[in-house]
mmCIF file of C-alpha atoms and ligand atoms in Angstrom:
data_model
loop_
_atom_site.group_PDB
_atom_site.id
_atom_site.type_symbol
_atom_site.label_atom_id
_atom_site.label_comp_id
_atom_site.label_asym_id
_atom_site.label_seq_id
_atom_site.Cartn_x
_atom_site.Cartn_y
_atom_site.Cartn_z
ATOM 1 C CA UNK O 1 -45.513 -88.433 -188.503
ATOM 2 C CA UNK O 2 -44.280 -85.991 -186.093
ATOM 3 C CA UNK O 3 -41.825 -83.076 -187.892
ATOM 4 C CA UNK O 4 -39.470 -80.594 -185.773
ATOM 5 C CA UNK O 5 -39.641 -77.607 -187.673
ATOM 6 C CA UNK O 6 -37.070 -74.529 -187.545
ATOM 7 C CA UNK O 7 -37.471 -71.420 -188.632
ATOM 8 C CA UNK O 8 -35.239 -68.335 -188.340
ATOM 9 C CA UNK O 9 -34.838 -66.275 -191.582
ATOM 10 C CA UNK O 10 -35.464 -62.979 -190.037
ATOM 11 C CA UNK O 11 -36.299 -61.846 -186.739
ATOM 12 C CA UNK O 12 -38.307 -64.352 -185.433
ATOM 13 C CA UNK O 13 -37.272 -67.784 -183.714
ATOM 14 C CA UNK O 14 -39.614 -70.292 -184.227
ATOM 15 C CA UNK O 15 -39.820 -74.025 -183.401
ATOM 16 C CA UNK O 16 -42.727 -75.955 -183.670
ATOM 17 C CA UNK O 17 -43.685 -79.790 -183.585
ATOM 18 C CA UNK O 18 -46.386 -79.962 -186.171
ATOM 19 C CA UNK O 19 -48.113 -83.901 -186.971
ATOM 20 C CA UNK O 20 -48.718 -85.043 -190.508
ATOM 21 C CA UNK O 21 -48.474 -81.835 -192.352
ATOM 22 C CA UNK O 22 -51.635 -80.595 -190.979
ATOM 23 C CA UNK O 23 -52.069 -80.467 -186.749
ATOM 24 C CA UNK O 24 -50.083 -78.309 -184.896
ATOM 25 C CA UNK O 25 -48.568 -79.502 -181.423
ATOM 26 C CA UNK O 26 -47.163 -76.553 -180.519
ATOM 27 C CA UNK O 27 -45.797 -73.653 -181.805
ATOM 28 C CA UNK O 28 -42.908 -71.728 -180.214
ATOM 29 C CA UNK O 29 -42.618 -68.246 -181.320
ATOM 30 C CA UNK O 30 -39.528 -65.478 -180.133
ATOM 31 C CA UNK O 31 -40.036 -62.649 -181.567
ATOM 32 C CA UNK O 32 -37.145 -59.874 -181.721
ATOM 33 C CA UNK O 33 -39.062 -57.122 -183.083
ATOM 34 C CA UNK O 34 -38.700 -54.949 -179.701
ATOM 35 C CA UNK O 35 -35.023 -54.755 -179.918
ATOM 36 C CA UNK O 36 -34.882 -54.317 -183.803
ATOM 37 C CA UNK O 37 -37.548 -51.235 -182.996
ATOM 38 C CA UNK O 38 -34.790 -48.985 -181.603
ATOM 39 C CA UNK O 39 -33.103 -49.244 -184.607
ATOM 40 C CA UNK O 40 -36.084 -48.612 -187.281
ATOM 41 C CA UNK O 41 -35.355 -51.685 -188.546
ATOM 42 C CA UNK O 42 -34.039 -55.625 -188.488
ATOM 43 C CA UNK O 43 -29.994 -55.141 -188.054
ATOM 44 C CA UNK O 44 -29.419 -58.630 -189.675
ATOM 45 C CA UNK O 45 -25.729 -58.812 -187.341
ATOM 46 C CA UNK O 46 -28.647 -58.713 -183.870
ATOM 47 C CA UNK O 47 -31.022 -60.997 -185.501
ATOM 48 C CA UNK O 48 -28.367 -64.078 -185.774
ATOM 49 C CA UNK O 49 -27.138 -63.432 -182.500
ATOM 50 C CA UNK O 50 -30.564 -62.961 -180.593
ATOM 51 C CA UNK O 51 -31.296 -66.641 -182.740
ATOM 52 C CA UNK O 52 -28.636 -68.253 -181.267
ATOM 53 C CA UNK O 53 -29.586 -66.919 -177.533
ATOM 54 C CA UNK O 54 -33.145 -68.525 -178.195
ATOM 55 C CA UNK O 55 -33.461 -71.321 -180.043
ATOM 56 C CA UNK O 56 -32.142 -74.070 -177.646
ATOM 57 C CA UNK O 57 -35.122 -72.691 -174.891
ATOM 58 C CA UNK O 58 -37.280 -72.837 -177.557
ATOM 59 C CA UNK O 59 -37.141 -76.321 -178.755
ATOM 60 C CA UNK O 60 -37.063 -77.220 -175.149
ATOM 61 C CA UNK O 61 -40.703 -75.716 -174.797
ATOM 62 C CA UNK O 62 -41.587 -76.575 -178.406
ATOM 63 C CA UNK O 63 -41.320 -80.386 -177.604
ATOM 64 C CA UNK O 64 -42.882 -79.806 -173.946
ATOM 65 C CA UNK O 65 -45.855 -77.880 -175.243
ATOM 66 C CA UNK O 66 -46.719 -80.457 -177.573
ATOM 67 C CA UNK O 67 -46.053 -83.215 -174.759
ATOM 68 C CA UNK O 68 -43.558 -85.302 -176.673
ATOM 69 C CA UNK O 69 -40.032 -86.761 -176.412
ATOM 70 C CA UNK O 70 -37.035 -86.310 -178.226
ATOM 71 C CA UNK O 71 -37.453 -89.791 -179.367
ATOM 72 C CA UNK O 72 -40.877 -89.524 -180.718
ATOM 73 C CA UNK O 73 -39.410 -87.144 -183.505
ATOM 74 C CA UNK O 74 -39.539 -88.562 -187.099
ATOM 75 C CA UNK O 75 -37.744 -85.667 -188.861
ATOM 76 C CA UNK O 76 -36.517 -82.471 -188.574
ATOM 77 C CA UNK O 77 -37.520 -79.721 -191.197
ATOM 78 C CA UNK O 78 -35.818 -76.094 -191.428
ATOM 79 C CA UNK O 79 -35.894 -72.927 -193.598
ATOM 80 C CA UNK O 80 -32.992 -73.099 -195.528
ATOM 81 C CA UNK O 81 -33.776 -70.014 -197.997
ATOM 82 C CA UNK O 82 -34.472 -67.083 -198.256
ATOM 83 C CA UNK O 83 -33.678 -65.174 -195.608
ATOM 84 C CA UNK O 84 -30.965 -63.140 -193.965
ATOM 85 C CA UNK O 85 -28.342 -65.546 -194.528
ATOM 86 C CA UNK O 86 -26.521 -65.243 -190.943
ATOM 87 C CA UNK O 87 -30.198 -65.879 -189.129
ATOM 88 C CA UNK O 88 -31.106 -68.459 -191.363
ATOM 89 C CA UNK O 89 -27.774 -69.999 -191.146
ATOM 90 C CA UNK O 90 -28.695 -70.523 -187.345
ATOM 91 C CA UNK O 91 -31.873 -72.535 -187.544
ATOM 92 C CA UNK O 92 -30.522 -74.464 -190.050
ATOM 93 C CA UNK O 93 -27.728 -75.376 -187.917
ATOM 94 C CA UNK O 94 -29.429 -76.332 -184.910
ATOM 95 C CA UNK O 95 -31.386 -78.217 -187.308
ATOM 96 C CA UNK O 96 -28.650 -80.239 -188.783
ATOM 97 C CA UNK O 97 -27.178 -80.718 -185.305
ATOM 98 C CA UNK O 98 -30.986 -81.911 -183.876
ATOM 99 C CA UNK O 99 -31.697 -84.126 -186.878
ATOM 100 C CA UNK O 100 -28.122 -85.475 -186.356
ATOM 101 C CA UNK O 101 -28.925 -86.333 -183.051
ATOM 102 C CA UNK O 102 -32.153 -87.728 -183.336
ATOM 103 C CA UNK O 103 -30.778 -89.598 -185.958
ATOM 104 C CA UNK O 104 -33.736 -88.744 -188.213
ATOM 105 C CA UNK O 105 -33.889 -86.896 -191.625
ATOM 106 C CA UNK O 106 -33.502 -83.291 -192.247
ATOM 107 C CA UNK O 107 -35.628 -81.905 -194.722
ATOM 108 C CA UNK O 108 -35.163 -78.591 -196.093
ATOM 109 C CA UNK O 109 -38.067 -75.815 -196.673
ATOM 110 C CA UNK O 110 -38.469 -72.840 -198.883
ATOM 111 C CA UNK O 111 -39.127 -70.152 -196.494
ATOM 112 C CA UNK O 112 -42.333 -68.798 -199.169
ATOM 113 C CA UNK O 113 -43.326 -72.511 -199.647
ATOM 114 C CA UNK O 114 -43.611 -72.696 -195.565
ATOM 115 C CA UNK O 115 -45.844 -68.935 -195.859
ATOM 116 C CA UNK O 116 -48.480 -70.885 -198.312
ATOM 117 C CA UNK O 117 -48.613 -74.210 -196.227
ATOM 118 C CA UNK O 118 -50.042 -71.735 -193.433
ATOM 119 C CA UNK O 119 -52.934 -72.196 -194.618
ATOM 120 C CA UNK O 120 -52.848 -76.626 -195.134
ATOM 121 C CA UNK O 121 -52.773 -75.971 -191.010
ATOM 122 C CA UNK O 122 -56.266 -73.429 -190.970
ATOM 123 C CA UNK O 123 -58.207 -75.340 -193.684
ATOM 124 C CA UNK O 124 -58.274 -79.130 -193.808
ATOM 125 C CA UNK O 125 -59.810 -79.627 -197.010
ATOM 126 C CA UNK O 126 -57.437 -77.334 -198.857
ATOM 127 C CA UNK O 127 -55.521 -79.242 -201.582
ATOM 128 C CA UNK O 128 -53.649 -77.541 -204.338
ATOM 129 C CA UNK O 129 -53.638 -77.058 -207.363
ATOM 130 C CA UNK O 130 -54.861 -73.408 -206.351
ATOM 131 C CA UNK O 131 -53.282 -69.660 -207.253
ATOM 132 C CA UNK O 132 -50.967 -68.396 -204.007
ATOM 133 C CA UNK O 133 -50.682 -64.661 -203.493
ATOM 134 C CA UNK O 134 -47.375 -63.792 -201.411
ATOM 135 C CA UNK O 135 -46.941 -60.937 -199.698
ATOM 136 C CA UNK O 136 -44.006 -60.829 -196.807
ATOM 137 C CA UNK O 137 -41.787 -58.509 -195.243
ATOM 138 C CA UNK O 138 -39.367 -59.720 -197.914
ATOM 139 C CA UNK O 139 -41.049 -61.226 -201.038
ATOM 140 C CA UNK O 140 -44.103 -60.418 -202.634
ATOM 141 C CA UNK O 141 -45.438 -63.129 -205.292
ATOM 142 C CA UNK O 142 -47.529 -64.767 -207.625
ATOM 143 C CA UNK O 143 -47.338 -68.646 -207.741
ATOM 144 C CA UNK O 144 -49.469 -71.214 -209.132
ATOM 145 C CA UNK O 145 -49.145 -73.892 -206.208
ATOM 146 C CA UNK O 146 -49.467 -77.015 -209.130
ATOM 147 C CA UNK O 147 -48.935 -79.770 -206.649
ATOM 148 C CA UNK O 148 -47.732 -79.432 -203.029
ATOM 149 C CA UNK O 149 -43.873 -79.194 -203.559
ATOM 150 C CA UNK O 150 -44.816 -78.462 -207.513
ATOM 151 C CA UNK O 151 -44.458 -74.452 -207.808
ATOM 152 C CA UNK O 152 -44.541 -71.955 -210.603
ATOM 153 C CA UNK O 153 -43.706 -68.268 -210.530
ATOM 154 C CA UNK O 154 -46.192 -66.366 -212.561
ATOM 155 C CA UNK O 155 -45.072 -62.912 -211.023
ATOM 156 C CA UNK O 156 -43.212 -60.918 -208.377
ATOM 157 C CA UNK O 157 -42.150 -57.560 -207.357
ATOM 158 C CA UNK O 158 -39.158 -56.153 -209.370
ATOM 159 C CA UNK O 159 -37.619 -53.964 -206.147
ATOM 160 C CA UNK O 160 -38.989 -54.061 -202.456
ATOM 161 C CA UNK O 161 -41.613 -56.384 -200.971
ATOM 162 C CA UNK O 162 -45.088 -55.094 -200.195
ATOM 163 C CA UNK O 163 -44.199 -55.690 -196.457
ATOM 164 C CA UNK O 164 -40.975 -53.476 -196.932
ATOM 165 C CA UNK O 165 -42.848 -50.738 -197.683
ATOM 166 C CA UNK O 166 -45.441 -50.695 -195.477
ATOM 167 C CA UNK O 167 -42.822 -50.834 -192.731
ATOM 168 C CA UNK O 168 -40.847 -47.723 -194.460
ATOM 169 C CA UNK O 169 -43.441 -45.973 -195.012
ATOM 170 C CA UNK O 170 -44.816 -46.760 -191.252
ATOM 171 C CA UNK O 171 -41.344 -45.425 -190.163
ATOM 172 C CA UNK O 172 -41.936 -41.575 -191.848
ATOM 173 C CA UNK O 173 -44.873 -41.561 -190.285
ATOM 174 C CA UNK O 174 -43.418 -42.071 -187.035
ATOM 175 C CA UNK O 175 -44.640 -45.743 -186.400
ATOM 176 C CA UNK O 176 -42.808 -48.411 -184.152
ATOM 177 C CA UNK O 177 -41.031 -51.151 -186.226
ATOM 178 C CA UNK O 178 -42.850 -53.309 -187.769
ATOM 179 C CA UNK O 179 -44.790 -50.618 -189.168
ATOM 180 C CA UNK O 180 -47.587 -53.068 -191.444
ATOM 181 C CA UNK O 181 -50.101 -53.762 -188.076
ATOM 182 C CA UNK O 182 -49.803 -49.833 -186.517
ATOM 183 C CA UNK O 183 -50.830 -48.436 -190.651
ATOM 184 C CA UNK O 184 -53.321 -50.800 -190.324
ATOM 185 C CA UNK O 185 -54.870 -49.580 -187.584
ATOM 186 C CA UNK O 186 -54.115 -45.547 -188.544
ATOM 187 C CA UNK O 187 -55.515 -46.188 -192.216
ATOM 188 C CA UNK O 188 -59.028 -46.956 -190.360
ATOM 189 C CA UNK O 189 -59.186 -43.508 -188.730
ATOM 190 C CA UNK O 190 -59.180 -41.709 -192.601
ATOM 191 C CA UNK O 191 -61.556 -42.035 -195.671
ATOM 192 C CA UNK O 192 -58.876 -41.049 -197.470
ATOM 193 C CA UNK O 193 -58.551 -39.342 -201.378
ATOM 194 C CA UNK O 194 -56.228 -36.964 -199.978
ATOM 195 C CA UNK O 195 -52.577 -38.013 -201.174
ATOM 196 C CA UNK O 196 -52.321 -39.034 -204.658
ATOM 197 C CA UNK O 197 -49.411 -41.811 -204.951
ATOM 198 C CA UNK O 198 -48.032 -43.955 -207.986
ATOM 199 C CA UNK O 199 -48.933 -47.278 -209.254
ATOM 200 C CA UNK O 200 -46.250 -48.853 -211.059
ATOM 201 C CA UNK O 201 -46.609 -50.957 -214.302
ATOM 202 C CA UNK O 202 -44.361 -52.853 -215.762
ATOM 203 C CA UNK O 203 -44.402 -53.281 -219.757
ATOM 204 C CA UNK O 204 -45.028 -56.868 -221.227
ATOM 205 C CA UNK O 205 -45.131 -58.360 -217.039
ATOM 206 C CA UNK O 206 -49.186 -57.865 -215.961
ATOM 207 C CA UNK O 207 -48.355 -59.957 -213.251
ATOM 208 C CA UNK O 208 -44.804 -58.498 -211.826
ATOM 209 C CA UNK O 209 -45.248 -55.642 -209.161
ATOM 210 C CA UNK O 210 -43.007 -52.776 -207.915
ATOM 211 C CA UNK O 211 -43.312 -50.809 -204.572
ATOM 212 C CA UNK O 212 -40.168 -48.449 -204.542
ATOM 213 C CA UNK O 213 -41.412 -45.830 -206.443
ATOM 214 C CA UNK O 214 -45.083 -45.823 -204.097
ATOM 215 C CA UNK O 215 -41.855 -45.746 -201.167
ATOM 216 C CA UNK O 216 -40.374 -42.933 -202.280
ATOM 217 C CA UNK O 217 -43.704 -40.931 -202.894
ATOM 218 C CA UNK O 218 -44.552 -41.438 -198.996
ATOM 219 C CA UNK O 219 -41.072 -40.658 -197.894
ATOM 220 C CA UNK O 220 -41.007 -37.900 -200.041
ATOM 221 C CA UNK O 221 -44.286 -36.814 -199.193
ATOM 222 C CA UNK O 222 -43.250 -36.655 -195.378
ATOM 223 C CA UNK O 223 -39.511 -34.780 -195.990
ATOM 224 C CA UNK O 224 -40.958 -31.913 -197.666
ATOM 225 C CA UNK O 225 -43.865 -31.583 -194.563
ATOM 226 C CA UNK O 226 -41.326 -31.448 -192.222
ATOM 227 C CA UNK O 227 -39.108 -29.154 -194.761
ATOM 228 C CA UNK O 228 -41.749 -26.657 -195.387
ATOM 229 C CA UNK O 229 -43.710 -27.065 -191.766
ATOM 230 C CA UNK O 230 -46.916 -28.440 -193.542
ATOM 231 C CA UNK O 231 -48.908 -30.636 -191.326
ATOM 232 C CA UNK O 232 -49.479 -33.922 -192.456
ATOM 233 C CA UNK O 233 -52.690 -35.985 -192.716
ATOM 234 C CA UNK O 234 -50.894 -39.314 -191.343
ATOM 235 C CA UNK O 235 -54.092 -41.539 -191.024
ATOM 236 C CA UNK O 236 -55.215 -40.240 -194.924
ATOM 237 C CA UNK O 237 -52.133 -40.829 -195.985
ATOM 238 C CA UNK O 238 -51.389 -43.999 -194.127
ATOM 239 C CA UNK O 239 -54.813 -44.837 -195.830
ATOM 240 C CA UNK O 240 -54.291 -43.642 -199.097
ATOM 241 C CA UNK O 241 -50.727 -45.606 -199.143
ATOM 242 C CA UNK O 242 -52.271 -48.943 -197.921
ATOM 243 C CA UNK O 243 -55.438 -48.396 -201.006
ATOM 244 C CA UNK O 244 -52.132 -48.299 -203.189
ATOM 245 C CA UNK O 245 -50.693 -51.657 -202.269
ATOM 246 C CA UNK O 246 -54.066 -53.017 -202.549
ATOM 247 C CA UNK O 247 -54.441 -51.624 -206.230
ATOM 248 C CA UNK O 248 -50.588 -53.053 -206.526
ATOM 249 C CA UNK O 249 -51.328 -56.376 -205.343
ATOM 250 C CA UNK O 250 -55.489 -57.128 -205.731
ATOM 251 C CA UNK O 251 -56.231 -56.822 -209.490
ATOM 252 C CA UNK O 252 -52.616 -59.033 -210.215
ATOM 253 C CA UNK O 253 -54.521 -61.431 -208.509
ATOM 254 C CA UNK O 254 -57.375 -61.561 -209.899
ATOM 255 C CA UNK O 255 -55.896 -61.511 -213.419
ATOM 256 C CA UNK O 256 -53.533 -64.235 -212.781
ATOM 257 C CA UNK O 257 -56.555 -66.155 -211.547
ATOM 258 C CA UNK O 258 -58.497 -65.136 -214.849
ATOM 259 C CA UNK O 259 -55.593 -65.740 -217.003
ATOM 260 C CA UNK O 260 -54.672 -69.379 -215.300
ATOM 261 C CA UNK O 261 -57.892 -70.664 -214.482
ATOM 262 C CA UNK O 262 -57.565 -71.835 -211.580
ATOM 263 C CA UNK O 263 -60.949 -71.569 -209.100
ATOM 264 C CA UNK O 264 -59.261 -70.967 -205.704
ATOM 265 C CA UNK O 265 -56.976 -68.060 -204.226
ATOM 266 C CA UNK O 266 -54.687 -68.659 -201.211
ATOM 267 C CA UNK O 267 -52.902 -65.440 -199.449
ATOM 268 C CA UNK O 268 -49.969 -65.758 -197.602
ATOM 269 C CA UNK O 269 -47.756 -63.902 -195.593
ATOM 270 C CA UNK O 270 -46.960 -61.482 -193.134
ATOM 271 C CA UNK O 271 -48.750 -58.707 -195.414
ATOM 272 C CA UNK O 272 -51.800 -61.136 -195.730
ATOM 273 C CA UNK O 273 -52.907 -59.689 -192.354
ATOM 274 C CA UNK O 274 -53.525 -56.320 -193.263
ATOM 275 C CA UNK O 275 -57.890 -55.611 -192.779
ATOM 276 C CA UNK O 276 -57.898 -53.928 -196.151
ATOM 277 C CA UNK O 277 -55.791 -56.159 -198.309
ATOM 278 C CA UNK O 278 -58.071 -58.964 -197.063
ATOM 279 C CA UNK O 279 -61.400 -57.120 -197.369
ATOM 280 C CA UNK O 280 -60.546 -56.377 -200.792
ATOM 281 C CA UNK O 281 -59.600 -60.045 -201.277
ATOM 282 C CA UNK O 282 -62.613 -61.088 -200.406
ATOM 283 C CA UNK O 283 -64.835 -58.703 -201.933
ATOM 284 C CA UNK O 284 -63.175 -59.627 -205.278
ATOM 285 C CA UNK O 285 -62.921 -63.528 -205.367
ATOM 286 C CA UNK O 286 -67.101 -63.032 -204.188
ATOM 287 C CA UNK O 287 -67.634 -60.907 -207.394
ATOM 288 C CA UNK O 288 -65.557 -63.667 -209.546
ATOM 289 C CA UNK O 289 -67.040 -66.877 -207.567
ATOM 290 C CA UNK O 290 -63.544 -67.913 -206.611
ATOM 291 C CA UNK O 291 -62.961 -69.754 -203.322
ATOM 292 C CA UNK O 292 -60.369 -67.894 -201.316
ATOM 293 C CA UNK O 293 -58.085 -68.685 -198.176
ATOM 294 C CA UNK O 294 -56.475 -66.568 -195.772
ATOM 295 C CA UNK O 295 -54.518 -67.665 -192.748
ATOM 296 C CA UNK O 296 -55.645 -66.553 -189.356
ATOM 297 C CA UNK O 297 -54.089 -63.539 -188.331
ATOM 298 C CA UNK O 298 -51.497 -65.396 -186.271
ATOM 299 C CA UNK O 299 -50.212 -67.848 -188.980
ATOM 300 C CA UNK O 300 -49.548 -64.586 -191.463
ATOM 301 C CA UNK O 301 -46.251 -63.616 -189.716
ATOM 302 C CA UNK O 302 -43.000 -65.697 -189.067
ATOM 303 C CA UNK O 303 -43.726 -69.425 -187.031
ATOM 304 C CA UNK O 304 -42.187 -72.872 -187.034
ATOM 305 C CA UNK O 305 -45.881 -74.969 -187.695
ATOM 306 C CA UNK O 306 -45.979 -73.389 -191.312
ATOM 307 C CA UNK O 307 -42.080 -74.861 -192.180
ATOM 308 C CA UNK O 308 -43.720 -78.589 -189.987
ATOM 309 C CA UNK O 309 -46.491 -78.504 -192.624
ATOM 310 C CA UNK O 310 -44.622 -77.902 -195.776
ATOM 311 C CA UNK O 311 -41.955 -79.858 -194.467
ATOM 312 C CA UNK O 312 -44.435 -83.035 -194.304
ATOM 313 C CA UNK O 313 -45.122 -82.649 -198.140
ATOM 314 C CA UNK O 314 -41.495 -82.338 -198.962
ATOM 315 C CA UNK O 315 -40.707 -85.508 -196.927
ATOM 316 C CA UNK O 316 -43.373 -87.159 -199.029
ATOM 317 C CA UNK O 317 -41.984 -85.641 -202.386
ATOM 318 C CA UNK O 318 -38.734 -87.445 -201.155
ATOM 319 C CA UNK O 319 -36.740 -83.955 -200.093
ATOM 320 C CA UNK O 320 -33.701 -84.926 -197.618
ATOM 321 C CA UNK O 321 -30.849 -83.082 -197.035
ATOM 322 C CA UNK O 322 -27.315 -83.978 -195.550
ATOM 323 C CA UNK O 323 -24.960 -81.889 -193.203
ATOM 324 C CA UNK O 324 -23.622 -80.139 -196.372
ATOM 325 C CA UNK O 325 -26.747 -78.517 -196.910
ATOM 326 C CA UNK O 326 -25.986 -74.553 -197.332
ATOM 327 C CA UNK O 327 -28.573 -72.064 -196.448
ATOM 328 C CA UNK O 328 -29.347 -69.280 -199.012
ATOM 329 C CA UNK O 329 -30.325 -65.762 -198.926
ATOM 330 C CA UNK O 330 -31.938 -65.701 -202.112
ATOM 331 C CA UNK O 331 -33.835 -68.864 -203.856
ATOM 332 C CA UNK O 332 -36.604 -68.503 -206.367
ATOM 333 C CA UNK O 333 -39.852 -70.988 -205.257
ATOM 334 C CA UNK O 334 -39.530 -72.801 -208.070
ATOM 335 C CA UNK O 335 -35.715 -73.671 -208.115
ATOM 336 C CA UNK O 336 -34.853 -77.144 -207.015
ATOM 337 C CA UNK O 337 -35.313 -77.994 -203.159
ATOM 338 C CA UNK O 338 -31.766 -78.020 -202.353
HETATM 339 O O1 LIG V 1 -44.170 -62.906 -193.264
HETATM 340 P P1 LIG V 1 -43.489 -62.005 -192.314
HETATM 341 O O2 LIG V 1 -43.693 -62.240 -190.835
HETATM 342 O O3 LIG V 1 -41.948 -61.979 -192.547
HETATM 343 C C1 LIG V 1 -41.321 -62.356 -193.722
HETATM 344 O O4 LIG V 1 -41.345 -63.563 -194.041
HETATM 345 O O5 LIG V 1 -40.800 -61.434 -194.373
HETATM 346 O O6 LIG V 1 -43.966 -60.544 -192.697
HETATM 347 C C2 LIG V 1 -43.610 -59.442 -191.951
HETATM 348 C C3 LIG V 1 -44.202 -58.216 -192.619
HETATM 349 C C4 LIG V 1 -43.705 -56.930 -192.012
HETATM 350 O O7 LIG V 1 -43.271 -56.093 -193.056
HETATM 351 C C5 LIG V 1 -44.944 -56.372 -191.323
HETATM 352 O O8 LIG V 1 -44.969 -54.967 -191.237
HETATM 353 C C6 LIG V 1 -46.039 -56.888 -192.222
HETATM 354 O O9 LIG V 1 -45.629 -58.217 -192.506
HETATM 355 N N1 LIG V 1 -47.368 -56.866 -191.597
HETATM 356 C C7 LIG V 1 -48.402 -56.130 -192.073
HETATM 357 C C8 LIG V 1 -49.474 -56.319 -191.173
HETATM 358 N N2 LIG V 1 -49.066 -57.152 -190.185
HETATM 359 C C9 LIG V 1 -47.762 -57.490 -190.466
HETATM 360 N N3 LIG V 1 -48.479 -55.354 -193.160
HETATM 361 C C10 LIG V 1 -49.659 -54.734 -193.386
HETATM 362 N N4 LIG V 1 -50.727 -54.848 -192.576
HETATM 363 C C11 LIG V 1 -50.695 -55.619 -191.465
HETATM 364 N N5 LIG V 1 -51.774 -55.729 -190.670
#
């Protein structure tokens, strides 16, 4: 079965044809992140308009890349949630219109249920049931993945997502937008041990996480070097900032793994590239003799062949939606599809 796939919920377009769930046929990426750069940020108001500019083009060379016809499409699948809602609103659109056209069914996709089904695309054998850790530029969860479309939340950041801050904190530092790849990178040129910054926990919720106060440390850290002319370490602090996150996001893991007994770990996300986050990841799940999955770098981030693959499994569970399908900006994983 061949699936269109849109997605759009931030600043990337992406269409991809994707075949049963699991084999990409192409994957059509456009990023905006150069344009949202010179503003620090995504400016939601550019994003929508820079996805309506792209996405024709791109399903044009989606469906040439992966050397099929319009007419061998079997369904089209979009994000529908969450997301910026004027971006999303876009792919979802062009989606309805497509799937209209095609006369074929539209299936709607949780943008963090795409993120996990990354990894159903890297690793053939992976199945669920299996823990998912989340980490985006927007959402940063816990999930036990029960079935394929059968999710439940077992934590999640209270304030920002881990991505968020990374890209914040990138920005004080005086890192290009998005900030998560370049503190990467600085964070190898420091040891560290230098800055000391918070790690938040929240009473009675192990499992929830919270990244605005480890934020406002870094930006606070960087106002009063420039206020009082101190120099800053930016590669220890970029490193001890990034050890944070990990000591944020790592030991939830491991506990909700402990506590739920499931045997096998999936990452996912943007934030599931970062060197350290995945080192530690690994190091861990060795120590505990769980079996743990991480996309390739290039299925972390934004793309179309991760909303084709979850898309597949929602067709199975029966998911169709009709032209009065809304899109969302907000939509827990675990709510009903549509
Ligand atoms: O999943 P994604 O492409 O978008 C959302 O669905 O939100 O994630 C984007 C986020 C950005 O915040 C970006 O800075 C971060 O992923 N990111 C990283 C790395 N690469 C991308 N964060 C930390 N380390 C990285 N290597």
């Amino acid at each position: 079965m061949k699936i269109l796939a849109f997605e759009s919920s931030c600043d990337e377009t992406a269409v991809a044809v994707v075949e049963d769930g699991r084999k990409i046929l192409s994957d059509a990426i456009a990023s905006q992140a150069d344009l949202h750069a010179l503003y620090g940020g995504v400016v939601p108001e550019i994003a929508s308009r820079k996805h309506i500019e792209a996405i024709a083009a791109l399903t044009d060379q989606a469906l040439k890349e992966a050397g099929v016809e319009k007419k061998d499409i079997d369904a089209v699948a979009a994000t529908y949630a969450p997301g910026l809602i004027g971006a999303v609103l876009v792919g979802l659109n062009f989606a309805k219109s497509a799937a209209y056209a095609l006369n074929v069914p539209l299936i709607p996709v949780h943008h963090i249920r795409g993120h996990i089904a990354a990894n159903y695309l890297a690793f053939p054998e992976l199945e669920p049931p299996f823990l998912a850790l989340c980490m985006s530029g927007g959402n940063t969860l816990i999930v036990d993945v029960r079935d394929y479309t059968d999710f439940a939340l077992l934590g999640a950041t209270r304030d920002d997502a881990a991505g968020e801050c990374f890209d914040k904190a990138a920005r004080v530092l005086g890192l290009p937008y998005p900030g998560g790849a370049a503190m990467d990178k600085l964070a190898h040129e420091s040891e560290g041990g230098v800055y000391e910054l918070p790690r938040a926990k929240i009473d009675g919720c192990p499992l929830d996480m919270s990244f605005s106060g480890l934020k406002t440390a870094v930006v606070n850290l960087a106002h009063n070097a420039e206020q009082t002319g101190k120099q800053l370490d930016r590669a220890a602090l970029a490193r001890d900032f990034t050890q944070a996150v990990v000591d944020e996001l790592v030991p939830r893991a491991m506990l909700a793994m402990q506590q739920s007994g499931r045997k096998v770990l999936v990452a996912a996300g943007g934030v599931a590239a970062n060197s350290f986050i995945r080192a530690e990841l690994e190091k861990e799940c060795r120590k505990h003799g769980y079996r743990l999955y991480m996309p390739p770098l290039k299925l972390c981030g934004d793309n179309g062949a991760m909303i084709g693959a979850q898309g597949y499994y929602e067709y199975l569970a029966g998911a169709r939606a009709d032209w009065a399908l809304n899109a969302y900006a907000t939509r827990d994983i675990d709510d009903p599809i549509v």
